[in-house]
XYZ file of C-alpha atoms in Angstrom:
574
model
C 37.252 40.142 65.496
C 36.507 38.494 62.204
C 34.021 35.679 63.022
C 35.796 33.060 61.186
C 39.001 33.505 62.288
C 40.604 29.853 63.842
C 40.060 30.918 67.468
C 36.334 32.173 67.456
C 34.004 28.887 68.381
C 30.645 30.851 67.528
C 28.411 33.114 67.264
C 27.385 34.371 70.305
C 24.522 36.982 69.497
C 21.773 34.865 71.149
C 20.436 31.640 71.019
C 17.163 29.811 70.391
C 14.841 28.036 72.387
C 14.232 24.188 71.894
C 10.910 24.969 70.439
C 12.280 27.420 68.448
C 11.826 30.588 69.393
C 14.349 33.054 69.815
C 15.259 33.292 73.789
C 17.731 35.775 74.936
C 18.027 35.186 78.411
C 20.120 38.698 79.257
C 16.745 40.449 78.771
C 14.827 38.250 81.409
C 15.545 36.402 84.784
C 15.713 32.880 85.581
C 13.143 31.756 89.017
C 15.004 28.984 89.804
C 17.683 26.749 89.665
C 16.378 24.278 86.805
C 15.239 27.041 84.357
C 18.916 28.336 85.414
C 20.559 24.981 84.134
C 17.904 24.196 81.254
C 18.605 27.870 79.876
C 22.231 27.680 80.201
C 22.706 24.383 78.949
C 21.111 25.191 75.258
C 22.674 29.137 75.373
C 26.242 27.651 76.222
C 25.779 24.814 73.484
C 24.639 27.443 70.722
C 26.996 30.140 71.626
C 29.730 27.516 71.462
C 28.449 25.773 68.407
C 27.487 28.534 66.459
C 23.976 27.111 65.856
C 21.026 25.750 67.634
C 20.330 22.598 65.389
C 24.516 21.468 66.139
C 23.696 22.364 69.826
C 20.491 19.887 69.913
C 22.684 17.244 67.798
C 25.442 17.084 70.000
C 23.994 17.954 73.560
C 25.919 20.072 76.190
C 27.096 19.179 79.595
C 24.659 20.082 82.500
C 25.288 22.308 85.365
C 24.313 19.638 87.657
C 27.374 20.285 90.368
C 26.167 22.228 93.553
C 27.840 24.502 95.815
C 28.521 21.922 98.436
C 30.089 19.631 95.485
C 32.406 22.457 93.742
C 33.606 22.770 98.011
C 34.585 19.465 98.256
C 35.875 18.600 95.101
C 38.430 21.277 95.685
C 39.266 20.141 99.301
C 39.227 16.393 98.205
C 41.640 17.586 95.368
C 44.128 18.597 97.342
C 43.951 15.346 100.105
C 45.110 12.253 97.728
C 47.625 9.494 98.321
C 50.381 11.726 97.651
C 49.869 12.876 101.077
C 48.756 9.541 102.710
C 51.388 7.589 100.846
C 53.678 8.685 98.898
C 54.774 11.262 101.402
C 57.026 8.817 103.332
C 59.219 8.483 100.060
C 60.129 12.072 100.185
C 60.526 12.291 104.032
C 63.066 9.090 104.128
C 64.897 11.417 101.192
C 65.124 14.668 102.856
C 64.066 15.091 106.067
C 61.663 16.538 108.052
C 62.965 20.301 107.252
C 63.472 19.019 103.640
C 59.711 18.167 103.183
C 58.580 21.204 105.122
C 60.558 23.812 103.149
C 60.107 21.462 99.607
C 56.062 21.300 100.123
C 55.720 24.547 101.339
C 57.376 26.112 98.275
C 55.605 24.171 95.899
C 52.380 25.269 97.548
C 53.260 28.725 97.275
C 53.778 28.085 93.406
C 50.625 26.413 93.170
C 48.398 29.032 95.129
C 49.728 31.412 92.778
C 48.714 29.709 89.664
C 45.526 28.410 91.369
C 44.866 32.071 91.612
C 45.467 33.125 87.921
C 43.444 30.339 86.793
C 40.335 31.136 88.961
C 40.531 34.676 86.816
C 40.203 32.689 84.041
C 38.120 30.123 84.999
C 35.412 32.514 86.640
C 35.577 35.154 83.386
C 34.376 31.590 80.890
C 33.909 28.427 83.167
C 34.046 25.925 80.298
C 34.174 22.639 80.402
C 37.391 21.070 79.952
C 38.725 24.944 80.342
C 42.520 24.418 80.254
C 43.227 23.304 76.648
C 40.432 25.903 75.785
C 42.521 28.206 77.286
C 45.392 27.893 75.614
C 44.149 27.349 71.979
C 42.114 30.796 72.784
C 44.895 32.885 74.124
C 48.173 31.394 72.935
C 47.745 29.555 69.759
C 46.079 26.366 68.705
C 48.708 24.193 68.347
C 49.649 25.000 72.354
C 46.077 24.174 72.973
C 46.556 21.236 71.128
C 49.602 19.632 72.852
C 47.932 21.150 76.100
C 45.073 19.716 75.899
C 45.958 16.023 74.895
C 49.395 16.254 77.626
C 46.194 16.731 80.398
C 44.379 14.394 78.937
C 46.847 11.317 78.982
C 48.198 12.998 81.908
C 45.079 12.262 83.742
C 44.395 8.938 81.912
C 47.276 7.639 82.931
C 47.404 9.072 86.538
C 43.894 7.051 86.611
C 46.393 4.058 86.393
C 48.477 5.417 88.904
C 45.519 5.715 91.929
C 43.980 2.435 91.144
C 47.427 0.364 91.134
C 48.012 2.091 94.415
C 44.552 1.208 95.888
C 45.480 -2.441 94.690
C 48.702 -2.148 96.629
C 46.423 -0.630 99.581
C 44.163 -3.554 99.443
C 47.319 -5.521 100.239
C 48.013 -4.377 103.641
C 45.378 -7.144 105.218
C 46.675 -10.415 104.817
C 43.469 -11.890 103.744
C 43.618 -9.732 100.401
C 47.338 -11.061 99.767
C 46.312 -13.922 98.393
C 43.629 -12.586 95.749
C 45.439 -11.363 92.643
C 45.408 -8.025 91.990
C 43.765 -8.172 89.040
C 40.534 -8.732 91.274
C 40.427 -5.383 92.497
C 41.538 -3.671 90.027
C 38.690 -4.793 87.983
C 36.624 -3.684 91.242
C 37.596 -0.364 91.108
C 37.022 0.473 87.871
C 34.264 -1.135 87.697
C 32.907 1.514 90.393
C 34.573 4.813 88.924
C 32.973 4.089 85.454
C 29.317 3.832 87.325
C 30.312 7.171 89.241
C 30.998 9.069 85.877
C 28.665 7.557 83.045
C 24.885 8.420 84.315
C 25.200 12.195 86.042
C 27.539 14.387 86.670
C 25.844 14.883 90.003
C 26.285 11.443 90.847
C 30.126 12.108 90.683
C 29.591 15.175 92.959
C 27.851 13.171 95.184
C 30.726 10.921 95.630
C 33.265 13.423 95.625
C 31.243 14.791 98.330
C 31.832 11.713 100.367
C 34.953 10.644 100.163
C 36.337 14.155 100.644
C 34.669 13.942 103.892
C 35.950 10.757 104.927
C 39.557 11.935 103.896
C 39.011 16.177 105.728
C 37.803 13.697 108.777
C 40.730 12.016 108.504
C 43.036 14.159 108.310
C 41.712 16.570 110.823
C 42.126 13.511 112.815
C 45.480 12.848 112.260
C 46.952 16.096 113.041
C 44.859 15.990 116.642
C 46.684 12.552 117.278
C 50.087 13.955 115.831
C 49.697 16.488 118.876
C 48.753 14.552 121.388
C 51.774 12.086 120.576
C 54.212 14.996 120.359
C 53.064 16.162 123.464
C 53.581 12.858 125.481
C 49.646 12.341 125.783
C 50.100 8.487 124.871
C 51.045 5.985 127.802
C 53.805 5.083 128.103
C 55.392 7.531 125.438
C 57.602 10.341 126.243
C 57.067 14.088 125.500
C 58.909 14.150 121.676
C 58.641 17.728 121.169
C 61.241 18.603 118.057
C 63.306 15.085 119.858
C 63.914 14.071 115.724
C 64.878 17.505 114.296
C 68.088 17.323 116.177
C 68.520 13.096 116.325
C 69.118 12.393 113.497
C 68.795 15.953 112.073
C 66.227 18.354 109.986
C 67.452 17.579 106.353
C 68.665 13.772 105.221
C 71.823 13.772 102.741
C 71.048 12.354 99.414
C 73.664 11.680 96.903
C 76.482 13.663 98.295
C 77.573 14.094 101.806
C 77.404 17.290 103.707
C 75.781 20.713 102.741
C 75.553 19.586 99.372
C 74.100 16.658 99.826
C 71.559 17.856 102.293
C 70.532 20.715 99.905
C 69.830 17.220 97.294
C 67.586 16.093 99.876
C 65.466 19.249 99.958
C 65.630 19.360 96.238
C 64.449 15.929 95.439
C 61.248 16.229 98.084
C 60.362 19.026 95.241
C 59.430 16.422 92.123
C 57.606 14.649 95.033
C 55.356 17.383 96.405
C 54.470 18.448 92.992
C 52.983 14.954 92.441
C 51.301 15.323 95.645
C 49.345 18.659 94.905
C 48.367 16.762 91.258
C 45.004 17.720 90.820
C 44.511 20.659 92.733
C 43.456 22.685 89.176
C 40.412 20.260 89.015
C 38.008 22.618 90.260
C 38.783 24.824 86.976
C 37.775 21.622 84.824
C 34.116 21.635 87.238
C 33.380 25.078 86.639
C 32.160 24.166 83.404
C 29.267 22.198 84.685
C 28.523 24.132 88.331
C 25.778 25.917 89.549
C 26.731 30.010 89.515
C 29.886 29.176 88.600
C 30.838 33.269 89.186
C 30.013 32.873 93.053
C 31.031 29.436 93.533
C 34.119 28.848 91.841
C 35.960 31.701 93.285
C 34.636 30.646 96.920
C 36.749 27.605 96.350
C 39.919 28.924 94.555
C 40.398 31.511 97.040
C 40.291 28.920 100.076
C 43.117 26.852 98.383
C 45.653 28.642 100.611
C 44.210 28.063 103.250
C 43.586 24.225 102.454
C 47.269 23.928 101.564
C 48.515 25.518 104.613
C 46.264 23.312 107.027
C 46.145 20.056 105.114
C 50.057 20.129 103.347
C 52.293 22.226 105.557
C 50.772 20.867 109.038
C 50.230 16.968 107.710
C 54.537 17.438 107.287
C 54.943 19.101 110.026
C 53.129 16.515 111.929
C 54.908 13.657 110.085
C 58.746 15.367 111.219
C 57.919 15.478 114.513
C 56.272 11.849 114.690
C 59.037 9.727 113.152
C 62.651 9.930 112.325
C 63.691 10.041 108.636
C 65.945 6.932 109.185
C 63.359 4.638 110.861
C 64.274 0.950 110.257
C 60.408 0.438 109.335
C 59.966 2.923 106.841
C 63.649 2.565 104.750
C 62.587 -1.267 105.184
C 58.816 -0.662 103.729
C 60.352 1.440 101.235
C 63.085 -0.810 99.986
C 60.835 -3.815 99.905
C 57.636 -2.128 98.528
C 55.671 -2.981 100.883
C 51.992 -3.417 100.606
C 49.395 -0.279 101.326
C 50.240 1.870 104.651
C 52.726 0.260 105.451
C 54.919 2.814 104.007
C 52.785 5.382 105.182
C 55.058 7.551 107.769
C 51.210 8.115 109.821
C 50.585 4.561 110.590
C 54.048 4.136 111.239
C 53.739 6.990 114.108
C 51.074 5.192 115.268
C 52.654 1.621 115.820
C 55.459 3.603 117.196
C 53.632 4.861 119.822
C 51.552 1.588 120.102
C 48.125 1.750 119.212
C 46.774 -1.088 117.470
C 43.515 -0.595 115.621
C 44.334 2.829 114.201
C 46.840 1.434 111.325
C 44.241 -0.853 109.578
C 41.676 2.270 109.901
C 44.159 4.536 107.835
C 44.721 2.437 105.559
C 40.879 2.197 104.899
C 40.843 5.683 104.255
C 44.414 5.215 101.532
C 42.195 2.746 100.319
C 38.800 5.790 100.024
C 41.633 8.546 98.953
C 43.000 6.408 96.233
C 39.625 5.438 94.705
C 38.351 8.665 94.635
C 41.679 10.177 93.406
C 40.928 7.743 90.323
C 37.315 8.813 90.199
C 38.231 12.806 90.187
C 40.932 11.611 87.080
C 38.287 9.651 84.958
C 36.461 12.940 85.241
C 38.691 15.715 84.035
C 40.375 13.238 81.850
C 36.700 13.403 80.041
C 35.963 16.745 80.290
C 39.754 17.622 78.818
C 38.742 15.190 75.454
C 35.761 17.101 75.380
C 37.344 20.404 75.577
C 39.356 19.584 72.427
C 36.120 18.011 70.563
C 34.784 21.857 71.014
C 37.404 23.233 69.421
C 37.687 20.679 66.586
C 41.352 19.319 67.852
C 39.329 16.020 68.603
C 36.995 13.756 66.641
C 33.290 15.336 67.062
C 31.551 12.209 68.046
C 33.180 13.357 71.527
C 30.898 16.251 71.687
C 28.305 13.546 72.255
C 26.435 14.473 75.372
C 23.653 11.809 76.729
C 20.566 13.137 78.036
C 21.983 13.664 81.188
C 25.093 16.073 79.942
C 27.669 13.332 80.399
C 30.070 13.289 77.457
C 29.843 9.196 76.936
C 32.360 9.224 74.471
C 34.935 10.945 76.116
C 34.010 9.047 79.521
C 34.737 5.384 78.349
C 38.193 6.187 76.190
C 39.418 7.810 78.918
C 38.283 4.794 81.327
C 39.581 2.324 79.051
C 42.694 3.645 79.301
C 42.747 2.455 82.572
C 43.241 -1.355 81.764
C 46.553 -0.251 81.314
C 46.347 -1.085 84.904
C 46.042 -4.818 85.062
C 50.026 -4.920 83.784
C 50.335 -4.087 87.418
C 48.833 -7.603 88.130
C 51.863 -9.409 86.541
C 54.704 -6.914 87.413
C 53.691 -6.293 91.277
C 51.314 -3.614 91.888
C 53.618 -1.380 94.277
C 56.611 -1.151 91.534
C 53.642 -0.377 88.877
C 52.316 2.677 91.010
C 55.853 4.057 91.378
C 56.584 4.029 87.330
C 53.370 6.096 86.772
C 54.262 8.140 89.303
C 57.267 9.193 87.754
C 56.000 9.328 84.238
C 52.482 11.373 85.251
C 54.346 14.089 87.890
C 56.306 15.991 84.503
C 53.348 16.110 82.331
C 51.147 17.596 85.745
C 53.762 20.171 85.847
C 53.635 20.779 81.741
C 49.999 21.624 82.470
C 50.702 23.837 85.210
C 52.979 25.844 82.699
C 50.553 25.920 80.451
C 48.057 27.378 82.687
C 50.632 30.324 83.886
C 51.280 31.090 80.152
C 47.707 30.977 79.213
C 46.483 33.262 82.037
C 49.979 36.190 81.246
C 48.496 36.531 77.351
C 44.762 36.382 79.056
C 46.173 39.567 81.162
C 47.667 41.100 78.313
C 44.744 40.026 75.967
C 42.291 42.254 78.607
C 44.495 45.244 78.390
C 45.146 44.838 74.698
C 40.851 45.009 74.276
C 40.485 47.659 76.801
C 38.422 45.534 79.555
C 39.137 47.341 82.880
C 40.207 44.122 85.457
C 37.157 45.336 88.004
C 34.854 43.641 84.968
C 36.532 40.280 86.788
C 34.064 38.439 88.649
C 37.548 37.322 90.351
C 40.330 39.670 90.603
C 43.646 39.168 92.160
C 44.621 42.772 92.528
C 48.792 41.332 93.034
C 47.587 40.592 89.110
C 46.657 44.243 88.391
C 49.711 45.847 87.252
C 51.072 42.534 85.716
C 50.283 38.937 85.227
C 53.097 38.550 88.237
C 51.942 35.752 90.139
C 51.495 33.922 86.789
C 55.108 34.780 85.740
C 56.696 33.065 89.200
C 54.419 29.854 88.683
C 55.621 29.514 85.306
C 59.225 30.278 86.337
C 59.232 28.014 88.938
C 57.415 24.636 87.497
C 60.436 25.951 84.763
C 62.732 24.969 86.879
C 61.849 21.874 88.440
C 60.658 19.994 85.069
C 64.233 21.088 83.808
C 65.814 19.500 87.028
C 63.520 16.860 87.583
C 65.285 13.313 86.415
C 69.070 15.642 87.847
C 68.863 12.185 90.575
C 69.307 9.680 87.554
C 72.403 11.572 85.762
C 74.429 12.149 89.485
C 76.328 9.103 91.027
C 75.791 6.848 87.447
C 73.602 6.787 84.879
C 70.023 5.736 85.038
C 68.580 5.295 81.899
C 64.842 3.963 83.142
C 64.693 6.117 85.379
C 65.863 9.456 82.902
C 63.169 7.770 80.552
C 60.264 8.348 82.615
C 61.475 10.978 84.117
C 62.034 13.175 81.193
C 59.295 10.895 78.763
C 57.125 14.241 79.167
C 59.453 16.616 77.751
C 59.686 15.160 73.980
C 55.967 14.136 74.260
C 54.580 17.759 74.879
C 56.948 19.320 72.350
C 56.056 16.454 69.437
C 52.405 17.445 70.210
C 53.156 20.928 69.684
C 55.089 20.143 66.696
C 52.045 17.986 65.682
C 49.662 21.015 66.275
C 51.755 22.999 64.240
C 51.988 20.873 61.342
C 47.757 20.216 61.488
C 46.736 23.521 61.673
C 49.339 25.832 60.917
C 48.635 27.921 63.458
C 50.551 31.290 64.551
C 50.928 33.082 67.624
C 47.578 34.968 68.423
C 47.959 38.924 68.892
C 46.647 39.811 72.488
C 43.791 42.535 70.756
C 42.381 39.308 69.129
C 42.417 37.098 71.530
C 38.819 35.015 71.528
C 38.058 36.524 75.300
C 33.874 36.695 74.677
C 32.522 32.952 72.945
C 30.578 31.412 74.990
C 30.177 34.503 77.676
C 26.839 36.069 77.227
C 25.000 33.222 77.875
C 26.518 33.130 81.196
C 25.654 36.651 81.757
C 22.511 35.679 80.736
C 21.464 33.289 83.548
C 20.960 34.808 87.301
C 20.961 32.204 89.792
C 18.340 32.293 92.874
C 20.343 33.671 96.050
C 20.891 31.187 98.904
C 19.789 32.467 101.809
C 20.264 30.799 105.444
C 16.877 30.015 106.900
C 19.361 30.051 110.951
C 22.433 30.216 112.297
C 23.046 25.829 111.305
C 22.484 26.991 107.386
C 24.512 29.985 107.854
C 27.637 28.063 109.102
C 27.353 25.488 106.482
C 26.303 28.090 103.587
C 29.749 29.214 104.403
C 31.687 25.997 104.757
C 29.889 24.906 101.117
């Protein structure tokens, strides 16, 4: 490959020490885990740079995210208001079969790309790594509308999580009173700290709310079976009571079969909002600890998550509450403040205990903050992806000390004062328009991962690297990117279906706007990429499959070994 062609980032021959000298660390071995991050940080930064003295101008990130953090950043990622909150939404519009079917399909669509991307992700765990991605195996200008459609699409989904934890905040009456404006202010105010000193300070946090919301959750489904099974007072055995009164799948739109297959349909759009996020841990392999043994540790467990935390939470929910209850429609209708549209609390005042509701919607109030915390963060490290490959002003390559990319940090935190219009046009309504207009652009990234990872398959058969040189390998992938080609068919489908709700029964026009926004976005800032750098489909057998890899190599990270049985269990949890 001719080193200046657009793709190639660097040189990556070797790098130099900070006092000089010329340090390969693939002939050597790193003792422990801060030579590991100090070597890595100034290889990666020269490999990717090209030289040493634009490596120590700029700064890198830091591999400051441990094993326990890269855990529970994925299992937080896929526990967020979606599930809490916006769940009840969906269930009200198809049923409890509806949501069932509707999230267990799009779970199955996102394990499957979740498992394509950890190939990627664990051959060159970048920072920012989507975007780089796609301008390495695609083209540039699909990195470039990539890459800035993930970034506003987590800017603005940053809007989303804090205008619902101001709704949340709502729920008490004493909070009713304060404008929302107030906490708004609060919350950001808190996310920025969390982001702009350490990137293990935002692991740290990560690593406590997704506790509080696994806790939760684990919690929940205990008390959904103890309701179902009559173990309340003075509450009946339910058993499947609401699958047959008033039925499995709501009709939506139409009337009859057609109308109930709507139902299931529109819980789709819904679900994929839900699992928003869930590629996160892709963005945090760029600044983890032994990324090759960590990363896949948490992609391959995203199954597992989904199956426990998505396909039992609405299986739990069906069971609990009928789709028609007067309390949810009512909550929905009205936009009603925090849990109260929750379908969870409303099993719980159903079967009549009291302190529970305010409890939950403690946790909303934990979930949405730190949904809005994990945004600000790969909204960052997606800026700073395109500053590395020149598709974004350099001063975002500015690292601090610390390997926090400043720059990128506060634009993508300022975005969030978008926010306080919520203050003026009622909190609730705003989190439901950035709903809509953030769900389209999640799935445009999700394509663009599934794309990115079939020419990364045919770019390693192209350049003759056999698959077992993988440090993850999907052998369903061996033959053919085929899990990457039914993602990409699927999220297809529902982005080209996704506003069908505002066309049938009259003609929506807000709510076709935002529902389709994404579609003319993406493509004008592919058009844009086109136009900037003139860019052409890359041929698989030059595909830029090596920058920024041997420093990796490079770096051997000290074995964890349990000192008992205690460290053993959790060495395996995290």
């Amino acid at each position: 490959m001719e080193k200046d062609a657009p793709h190639v980032f660097g040189d990556n021959s070797g790098s130099e020490s900070p006092e000089g000298g010329y340090r390969d660390y693939r002939h050597g071995s790193v003792s422990n885990k801060d030579d590991a991050r100090r070597g890595s940080k100034l290889n990666e930064a020269t490999d990717i740079y090209g030289d040493v003295a634009t490596a120590e101008e700029y700064g890198y990130v830091s591999r400051g995210l441990k094993s326990r953090h890269i855990q529970f950043i994925a299992l937080g990622g896929t526990i967020g208001t979606g599930l809490f909150l916006g769940i009840g939404r969906a269930f009200s519009t198809g049923g409890p079969l509806s949501i069932l079917l509707g999230y267990s399909f799009v779970g199955l669509a996102v394990f499957s790309m979740m498992m394509s991307l950890g190939e990627m992700a664990t051959w060159l765990p970048l920072p920012g790594a989507i975007p780089q991605f796609a301008f390495r195996y695609v083209e540039p200008a699909f990195g470039f509308a990539t890459g800035w459609n993930t970034w506003y699409s987590n800017a603005i989904t940053l809007c989303a999580e804090i205008s619902a934890a101001a709704t949340v905040i709502q729920y008490w009456p004493g909070a009713r009173d304060i404008n929302p404006s107030a906490w708004i202010g609060l919350i950001l105010g808190l996310i920025l700290f969390l982001n702009i000193f350490a990137v293990s300070i935002y692991g740290e946090a990560e690593f406590i709310f997704a506790s509080i919301k696994i806790i939760t959750i684990l919690g929940l489904l205990l008390l959904a079976l103890i309701i179902d099974l009559g173990g309340v007072p003075g509450q009946k055995r339910l058993g499947f009571h609401y699958w047959k009164d008033p039925g499995p799948m709501a009709e939506y739109v139409a009337s009859g079969a057609t109308g109930r297959f709507l139902g299931f349909w529109a819980v789709m759009v819904n679900a994929a909002f839900a699992y928003g996020g869930v590629e996160s841990v892709a963005v945090a392999a760029g600044e983890a600890e032994n990324p090759r043994h960590n990363i896949p540790k948490a992609v391959r467990r995203v199954f597992w998550r989904i199956l426990f935390f998505y396909v039992f939470g609405v299986l739990a929910i069906g069971v609990l509450v009928p789709y028609n209850d007067e309390r949810l429609l009512s909550a929905i209708k009205n936009s009603e403040p925090g849990a109260a549209a929750s379908p969870w609390v409303i099993a719980i005042n159903r079967a009549g205990i009291r302190v529970l509701p305010s409890i939950i919607n403690a946790v909303i109030l934990t979930s949405a903050t730190s949904s809005g915390n994990a945004f600000l963060y790969t909204g960052s490290r997606y800026l700073y992806g395109l500053a590395q490959t020149k598709q974004a002003p350099r001063f975002f390559l500015k690292c601090s000390k610390s390997g926090v990319p400043y720059w990128c940090v506060l634009l993508t935190w300022s975005i969030g004062l978008l926010t306080f219009m919520s203050a003026s046009a009622g909190s609730s309504k705003a989190f439901a328009w950035f709903q809509n207009l953030t769900t389209i652009s999640t799935l445009f990234t999700w394509v663009a991962i599934c794309l990115s990872y079939i020419r990364f398959h045919h770019a390693l058969t192209a350049q003759g690297i056999p698959r077992s040189d993988l440090p993850m390998r999907v052998r369903l992938n061996d033959k053919s990117p085929i899990l990457g080609w039914i993602s990409f068919i699927f999220f297809s489908i529902i982005i080209f279906f996704n506003g069908w709700d505002t066309i049938a029964g009259g003609f929506n026009y807000q709510g076709f706007i935002t529902d389709y926004i994404g579609v003319p976005i993406f493509f004008g800032l592919f058009l844009i990429g086109k136009i900037i750098f003139r860019s052409k489909w890359i041929p698989s057998s030059e595909a830029d499959l090596f920058t920024g890899k041997a420093s990796l190599d490079a770096i051997e990270w000290p074995e964890r070994l349990p000192r008992n049985a205690l460290e053993k269990v959790w060495f395996w949890i995290a």
